[in-house]
mmCIF file of C-alpha atoms in Angstrom:
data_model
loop_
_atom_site.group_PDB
_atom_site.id
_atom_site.type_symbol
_atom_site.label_atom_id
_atom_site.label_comp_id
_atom_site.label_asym_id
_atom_site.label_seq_id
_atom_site.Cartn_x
_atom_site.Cartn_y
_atom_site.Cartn_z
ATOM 1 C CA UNK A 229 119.479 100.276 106.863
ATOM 2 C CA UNK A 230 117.470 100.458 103.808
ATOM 3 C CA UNK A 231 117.916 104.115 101.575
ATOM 4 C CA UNK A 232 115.160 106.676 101.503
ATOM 5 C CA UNK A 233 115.465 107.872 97.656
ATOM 6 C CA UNK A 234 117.280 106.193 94.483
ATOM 7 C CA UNK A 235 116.844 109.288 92.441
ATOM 8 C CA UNK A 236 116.995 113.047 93.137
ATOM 9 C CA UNK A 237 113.377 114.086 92.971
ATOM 10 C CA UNK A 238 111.430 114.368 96.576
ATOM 11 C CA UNK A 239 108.422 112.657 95.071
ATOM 12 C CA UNK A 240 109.752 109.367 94.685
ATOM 13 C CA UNK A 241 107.530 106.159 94.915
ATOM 14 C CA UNK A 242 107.725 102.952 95.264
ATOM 15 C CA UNK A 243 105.681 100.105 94.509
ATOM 16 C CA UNK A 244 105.083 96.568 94.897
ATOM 17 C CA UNK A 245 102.757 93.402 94.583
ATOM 18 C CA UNK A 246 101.442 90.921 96.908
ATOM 19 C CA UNK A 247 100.044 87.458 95.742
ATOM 20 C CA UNK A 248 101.929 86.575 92.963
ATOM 21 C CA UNK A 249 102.018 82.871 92.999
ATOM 22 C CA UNK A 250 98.789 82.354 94.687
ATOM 23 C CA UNK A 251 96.552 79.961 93.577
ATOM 24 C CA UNK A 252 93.085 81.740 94.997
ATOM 25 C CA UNK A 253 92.413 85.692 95.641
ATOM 26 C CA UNK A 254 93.649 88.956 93.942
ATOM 27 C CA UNK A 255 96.811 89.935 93.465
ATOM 28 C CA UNK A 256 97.507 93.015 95.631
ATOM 29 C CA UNK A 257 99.708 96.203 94.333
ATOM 30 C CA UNK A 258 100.610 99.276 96.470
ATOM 31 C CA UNK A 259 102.517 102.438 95.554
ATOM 32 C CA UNK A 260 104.025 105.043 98.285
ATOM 33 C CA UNK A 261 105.512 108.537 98.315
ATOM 34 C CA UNK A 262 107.508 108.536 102.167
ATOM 35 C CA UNK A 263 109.023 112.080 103.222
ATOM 36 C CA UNK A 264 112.435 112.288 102.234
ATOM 37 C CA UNK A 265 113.224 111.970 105.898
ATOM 38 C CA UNK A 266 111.108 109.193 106.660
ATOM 39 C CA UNK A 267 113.067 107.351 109.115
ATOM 40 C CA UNK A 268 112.052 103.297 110.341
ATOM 41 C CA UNK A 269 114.345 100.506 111.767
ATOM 42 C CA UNK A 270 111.970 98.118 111.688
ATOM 43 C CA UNK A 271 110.756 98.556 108.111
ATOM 44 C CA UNK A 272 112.133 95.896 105.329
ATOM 45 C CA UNK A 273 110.463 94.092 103.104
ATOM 46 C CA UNK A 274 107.803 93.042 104.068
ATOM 47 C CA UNK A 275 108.161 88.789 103.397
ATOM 48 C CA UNK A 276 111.076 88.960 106.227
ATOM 49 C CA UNK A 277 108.643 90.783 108.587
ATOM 50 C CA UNK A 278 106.016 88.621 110.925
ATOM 51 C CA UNK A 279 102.863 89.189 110.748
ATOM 52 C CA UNK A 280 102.913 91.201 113.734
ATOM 53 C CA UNK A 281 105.277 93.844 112.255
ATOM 54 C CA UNK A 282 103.328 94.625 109.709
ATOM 55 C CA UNK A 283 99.990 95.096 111.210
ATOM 56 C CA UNK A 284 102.502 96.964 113.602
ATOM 57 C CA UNK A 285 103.874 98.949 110.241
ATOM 58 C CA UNK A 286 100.955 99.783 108.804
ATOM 59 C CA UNK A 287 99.374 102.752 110.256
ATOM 60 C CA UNK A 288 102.559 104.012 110.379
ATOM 61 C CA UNK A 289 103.389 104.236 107.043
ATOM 62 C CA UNK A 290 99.799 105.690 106.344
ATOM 63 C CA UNK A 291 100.228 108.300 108.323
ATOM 64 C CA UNK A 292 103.823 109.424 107.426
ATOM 65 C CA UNK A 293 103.219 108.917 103.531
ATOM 66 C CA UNK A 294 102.799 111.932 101.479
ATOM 67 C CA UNK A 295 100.867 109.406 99.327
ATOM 68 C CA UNK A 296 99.953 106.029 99.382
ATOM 69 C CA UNK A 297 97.247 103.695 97.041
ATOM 70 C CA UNK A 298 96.662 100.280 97.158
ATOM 71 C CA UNK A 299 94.699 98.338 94.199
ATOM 72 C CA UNK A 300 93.270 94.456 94.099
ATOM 73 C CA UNK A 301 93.083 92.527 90.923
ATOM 74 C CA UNK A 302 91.124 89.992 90.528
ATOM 75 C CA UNK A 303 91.307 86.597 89.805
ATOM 76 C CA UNK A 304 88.770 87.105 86.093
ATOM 77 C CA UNK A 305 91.034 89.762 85.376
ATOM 78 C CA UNK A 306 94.372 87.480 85.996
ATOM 79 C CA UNK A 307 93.285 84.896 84.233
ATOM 80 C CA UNK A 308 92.487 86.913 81.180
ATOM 81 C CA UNK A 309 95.962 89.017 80.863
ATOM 82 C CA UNK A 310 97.984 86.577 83.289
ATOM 83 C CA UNK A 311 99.824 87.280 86.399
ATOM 84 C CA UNK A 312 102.917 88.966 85.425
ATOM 85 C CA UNK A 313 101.022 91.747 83.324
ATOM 86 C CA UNK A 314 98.227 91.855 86.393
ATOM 87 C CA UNK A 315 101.067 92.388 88.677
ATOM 88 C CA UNK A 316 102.100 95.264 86.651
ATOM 89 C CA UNK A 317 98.861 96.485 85.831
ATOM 90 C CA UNK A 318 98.100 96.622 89.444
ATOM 91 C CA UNK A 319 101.238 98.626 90.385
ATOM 92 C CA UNK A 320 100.353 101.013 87.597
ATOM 93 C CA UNK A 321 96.698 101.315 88.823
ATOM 94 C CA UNK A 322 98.189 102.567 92.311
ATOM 95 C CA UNK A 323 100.199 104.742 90.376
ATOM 96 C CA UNK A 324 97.225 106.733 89.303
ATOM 97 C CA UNK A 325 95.699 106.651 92.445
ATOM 98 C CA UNK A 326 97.972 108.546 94.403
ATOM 99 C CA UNK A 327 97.146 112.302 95.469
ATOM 100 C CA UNK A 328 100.040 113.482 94.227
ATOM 101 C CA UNK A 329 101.761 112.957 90.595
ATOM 102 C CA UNK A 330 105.204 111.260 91.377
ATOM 103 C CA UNK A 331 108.365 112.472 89.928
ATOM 104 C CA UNK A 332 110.154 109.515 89.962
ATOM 105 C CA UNK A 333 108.914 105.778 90.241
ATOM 106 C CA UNK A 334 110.435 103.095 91.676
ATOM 107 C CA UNK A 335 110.223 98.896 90.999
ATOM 108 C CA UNK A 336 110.742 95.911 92.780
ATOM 109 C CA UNK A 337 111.832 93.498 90.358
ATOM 110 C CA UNK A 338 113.180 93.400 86.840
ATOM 111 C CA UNK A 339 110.724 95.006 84.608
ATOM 112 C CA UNK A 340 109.865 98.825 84.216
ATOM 113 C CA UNK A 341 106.385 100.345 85.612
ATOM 114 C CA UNK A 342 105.486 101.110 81.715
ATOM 115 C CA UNK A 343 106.935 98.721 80.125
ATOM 116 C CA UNK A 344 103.274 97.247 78.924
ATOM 117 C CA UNK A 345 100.303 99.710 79.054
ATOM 118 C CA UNK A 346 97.312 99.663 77.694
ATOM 119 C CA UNK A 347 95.861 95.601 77.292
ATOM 120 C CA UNK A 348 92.921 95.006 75.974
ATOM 121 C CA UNK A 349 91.063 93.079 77.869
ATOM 122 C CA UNK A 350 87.289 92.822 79.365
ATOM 123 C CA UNK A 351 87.572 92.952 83.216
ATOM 124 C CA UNK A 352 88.892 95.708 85.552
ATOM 125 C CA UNK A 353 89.755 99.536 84.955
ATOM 126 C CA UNK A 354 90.474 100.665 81.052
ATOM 127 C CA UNK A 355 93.438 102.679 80.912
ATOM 128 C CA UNK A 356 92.328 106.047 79.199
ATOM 129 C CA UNK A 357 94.898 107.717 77.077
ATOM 130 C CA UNK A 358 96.349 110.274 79.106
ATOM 131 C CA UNK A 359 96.521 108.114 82.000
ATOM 132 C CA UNK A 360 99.118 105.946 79.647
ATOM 133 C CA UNK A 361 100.323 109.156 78.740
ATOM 134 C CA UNK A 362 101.117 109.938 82.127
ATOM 135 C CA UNK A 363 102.181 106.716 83.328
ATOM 136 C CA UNK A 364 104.606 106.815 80.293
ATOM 137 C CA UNK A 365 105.919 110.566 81.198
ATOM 138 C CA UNK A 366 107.565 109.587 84.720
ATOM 139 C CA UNK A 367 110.851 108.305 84.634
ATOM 140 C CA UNK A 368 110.979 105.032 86.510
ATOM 141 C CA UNK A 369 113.532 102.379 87.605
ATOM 142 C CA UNK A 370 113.221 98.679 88.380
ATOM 143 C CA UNK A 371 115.480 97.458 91.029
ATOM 144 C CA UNK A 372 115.918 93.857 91.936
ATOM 145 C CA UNK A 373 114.971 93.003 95.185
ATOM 146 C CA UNK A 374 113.902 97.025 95.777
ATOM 147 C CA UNK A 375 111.711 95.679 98.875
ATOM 148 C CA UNK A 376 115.130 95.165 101.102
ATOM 149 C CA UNK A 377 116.667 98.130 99.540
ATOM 150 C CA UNK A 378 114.492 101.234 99.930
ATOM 151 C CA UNK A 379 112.094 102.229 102.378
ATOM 152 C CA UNK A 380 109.619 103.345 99.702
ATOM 153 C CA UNK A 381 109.363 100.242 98.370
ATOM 154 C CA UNK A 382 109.149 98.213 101.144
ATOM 155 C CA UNK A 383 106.298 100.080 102.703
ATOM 156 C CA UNK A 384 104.340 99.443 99.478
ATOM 157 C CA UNK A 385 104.826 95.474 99.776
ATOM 158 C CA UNK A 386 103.698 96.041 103.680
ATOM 159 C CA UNK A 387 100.799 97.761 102.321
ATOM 160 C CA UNK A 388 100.096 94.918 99.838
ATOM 161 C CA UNK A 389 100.566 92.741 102.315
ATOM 162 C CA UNK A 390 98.102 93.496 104.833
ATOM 163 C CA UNK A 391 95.597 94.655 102.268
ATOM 164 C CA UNK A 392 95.488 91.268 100.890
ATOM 165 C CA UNK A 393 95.595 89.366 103.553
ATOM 166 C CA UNK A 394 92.730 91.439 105.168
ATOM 167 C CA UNK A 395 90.623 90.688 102.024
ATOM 168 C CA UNK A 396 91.501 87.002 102.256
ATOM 169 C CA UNK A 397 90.550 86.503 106.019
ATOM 170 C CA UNK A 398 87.101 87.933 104.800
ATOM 171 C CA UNK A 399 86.944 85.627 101.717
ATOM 172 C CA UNK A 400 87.868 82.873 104.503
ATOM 173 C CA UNK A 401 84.344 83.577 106.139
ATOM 174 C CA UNK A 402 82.413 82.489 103.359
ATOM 175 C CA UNK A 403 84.664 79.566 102.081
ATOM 176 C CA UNK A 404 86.262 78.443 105.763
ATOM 177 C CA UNK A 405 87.214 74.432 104.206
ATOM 178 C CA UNK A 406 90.103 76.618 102.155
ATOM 179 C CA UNK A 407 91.480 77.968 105.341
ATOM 180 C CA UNK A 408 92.603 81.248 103.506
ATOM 181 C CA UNK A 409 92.737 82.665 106.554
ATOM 182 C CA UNK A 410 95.830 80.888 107.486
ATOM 183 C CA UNK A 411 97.438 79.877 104.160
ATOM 184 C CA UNK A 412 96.563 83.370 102.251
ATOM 185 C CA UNK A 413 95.527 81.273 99.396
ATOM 186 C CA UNK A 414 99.286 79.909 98.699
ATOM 187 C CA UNK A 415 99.571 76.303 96.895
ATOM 188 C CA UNK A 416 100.058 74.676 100.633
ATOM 189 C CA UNK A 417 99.122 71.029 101.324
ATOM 190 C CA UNK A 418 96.458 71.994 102.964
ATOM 191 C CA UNK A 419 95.104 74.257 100.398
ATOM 192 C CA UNK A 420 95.504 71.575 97.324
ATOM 193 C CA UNK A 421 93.736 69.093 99.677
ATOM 194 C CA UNK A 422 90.783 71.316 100.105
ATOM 195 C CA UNK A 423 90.651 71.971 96.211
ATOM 196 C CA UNK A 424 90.717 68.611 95.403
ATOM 197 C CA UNK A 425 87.414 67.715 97.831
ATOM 198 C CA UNK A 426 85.836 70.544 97.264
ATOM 199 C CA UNK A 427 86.731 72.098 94.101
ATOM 200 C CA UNK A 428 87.193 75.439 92.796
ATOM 201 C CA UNK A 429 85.300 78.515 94.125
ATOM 202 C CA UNK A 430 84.899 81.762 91.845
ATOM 203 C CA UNK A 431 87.633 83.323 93.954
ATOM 204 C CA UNK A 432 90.538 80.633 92.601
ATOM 205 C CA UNK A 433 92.511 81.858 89.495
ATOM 206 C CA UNK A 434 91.885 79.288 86.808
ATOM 207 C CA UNK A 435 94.541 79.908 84.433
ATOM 208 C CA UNK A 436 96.665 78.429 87.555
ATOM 209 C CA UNK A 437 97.732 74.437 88.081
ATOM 210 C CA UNK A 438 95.687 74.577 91.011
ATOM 211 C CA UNK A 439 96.142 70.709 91.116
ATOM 212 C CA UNK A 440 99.396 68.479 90.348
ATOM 213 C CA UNK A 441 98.935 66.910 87.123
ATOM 214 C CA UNK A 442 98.378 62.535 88.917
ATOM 215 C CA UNK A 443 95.173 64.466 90.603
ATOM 216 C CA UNK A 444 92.196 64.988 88.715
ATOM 217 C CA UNK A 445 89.811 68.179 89.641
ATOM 218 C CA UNK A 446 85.659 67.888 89.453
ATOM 219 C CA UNK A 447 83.796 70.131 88.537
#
């Protein structure tokens, strides 16, 4: 059974990204205060979950948050400040979104909320100083695999989850040959296939091998 709190503080949140290695889309970040009492045996994180589940998941875990925030970044904006600092960035971003100011944050993975704030760069939000300020004022832990640990962050990667794949069913409409709707933008067969007959749309991340290196890609 996954743990409701690492620290001692009752506003403890945790966050997470979807999207990460994707070759087309945003990458999705969502951050989640649960009451300290929360209770869920279905709830994990949210790769080892079917689809189902987490549609399933969802609503519940809006309704029972104290908080919740979910932010998209997009593909100009990973390609500028790449994917690991857009990952964080979008975590962050959630972060300031939420209704309430947490006491305590939360990771999954192996790098701290705040450990780079600030980048300059020329797409998506600007930081302003006392939002780095802030973000640098809450005390915050990474934990490794956090998403099959504690319920906070596990709801966040549900959240990410379905957010993104919501936006890339409707991206799907418009582009159908990339079948987004079924591979989420991933680097499947399928996928690669389409990219090399059709090329590149403005919703692929270019700063990605969206191609192996024996195909060549048109433009």
């Amino acid at each position: 059974m996954l743990l409701n709190n690492f620290s001692t503080f009752l506003l403890e949140t945790g966050t997470d990204e979807a999207g990460r290695g994707c070759l087309a889309g945003p990458v999705t970040a969502a951050a989640v205060i649960l009451p300290i009492d929360f209770e869920n045996t279905i709830l994990n994180d949210s790769k080892q979950l079917s689809e189902k589940a987490r549609e399933k998941l969802r609503p519940i875990i809006e309704e029972h948050a104290i908080s919740f925030a979910v932010t998209h970044l997009y593909p100009n904006e990973i390609d500028e400040i790449n994917i690991l600092n857009a990952s964080m960035k979008g975590m962050q971003e959630s972060i300031l979104k939420l209704n309430q100011i947490p006491e305590f944050i939360i990771v999954d993975g192996n790098r701290l909320l705040n450990a780079k704030l600030g980048l300059k760069h020329n797409f998506g939000k600007k930081f302003s100083k006392a939002e780095i300020e802030l973000l640098k004022s809450i005390p915050n832990q990474s934990i490794i695999k956090g998403d099959s640990k504690y319920l906070s962050i596990a709801a966040a990667s549900v959240l990410a989850k379905t957010y993104r794949d919501d936006y890339m069913n409707r991206i799907h409409e418009e582009f159908p040959m990339y079948n987004w709707k079924k591979n989420k933008g991933y680097p499947t067969k399928e996928h690669r296939e389409a990219i090399r007959k059709y090329g590149a749309t403005k919703y692929h991340r270019m700063s990605f091998r969206l191609l192996p290196e024996q195909l060549k890609l048109d433009f």
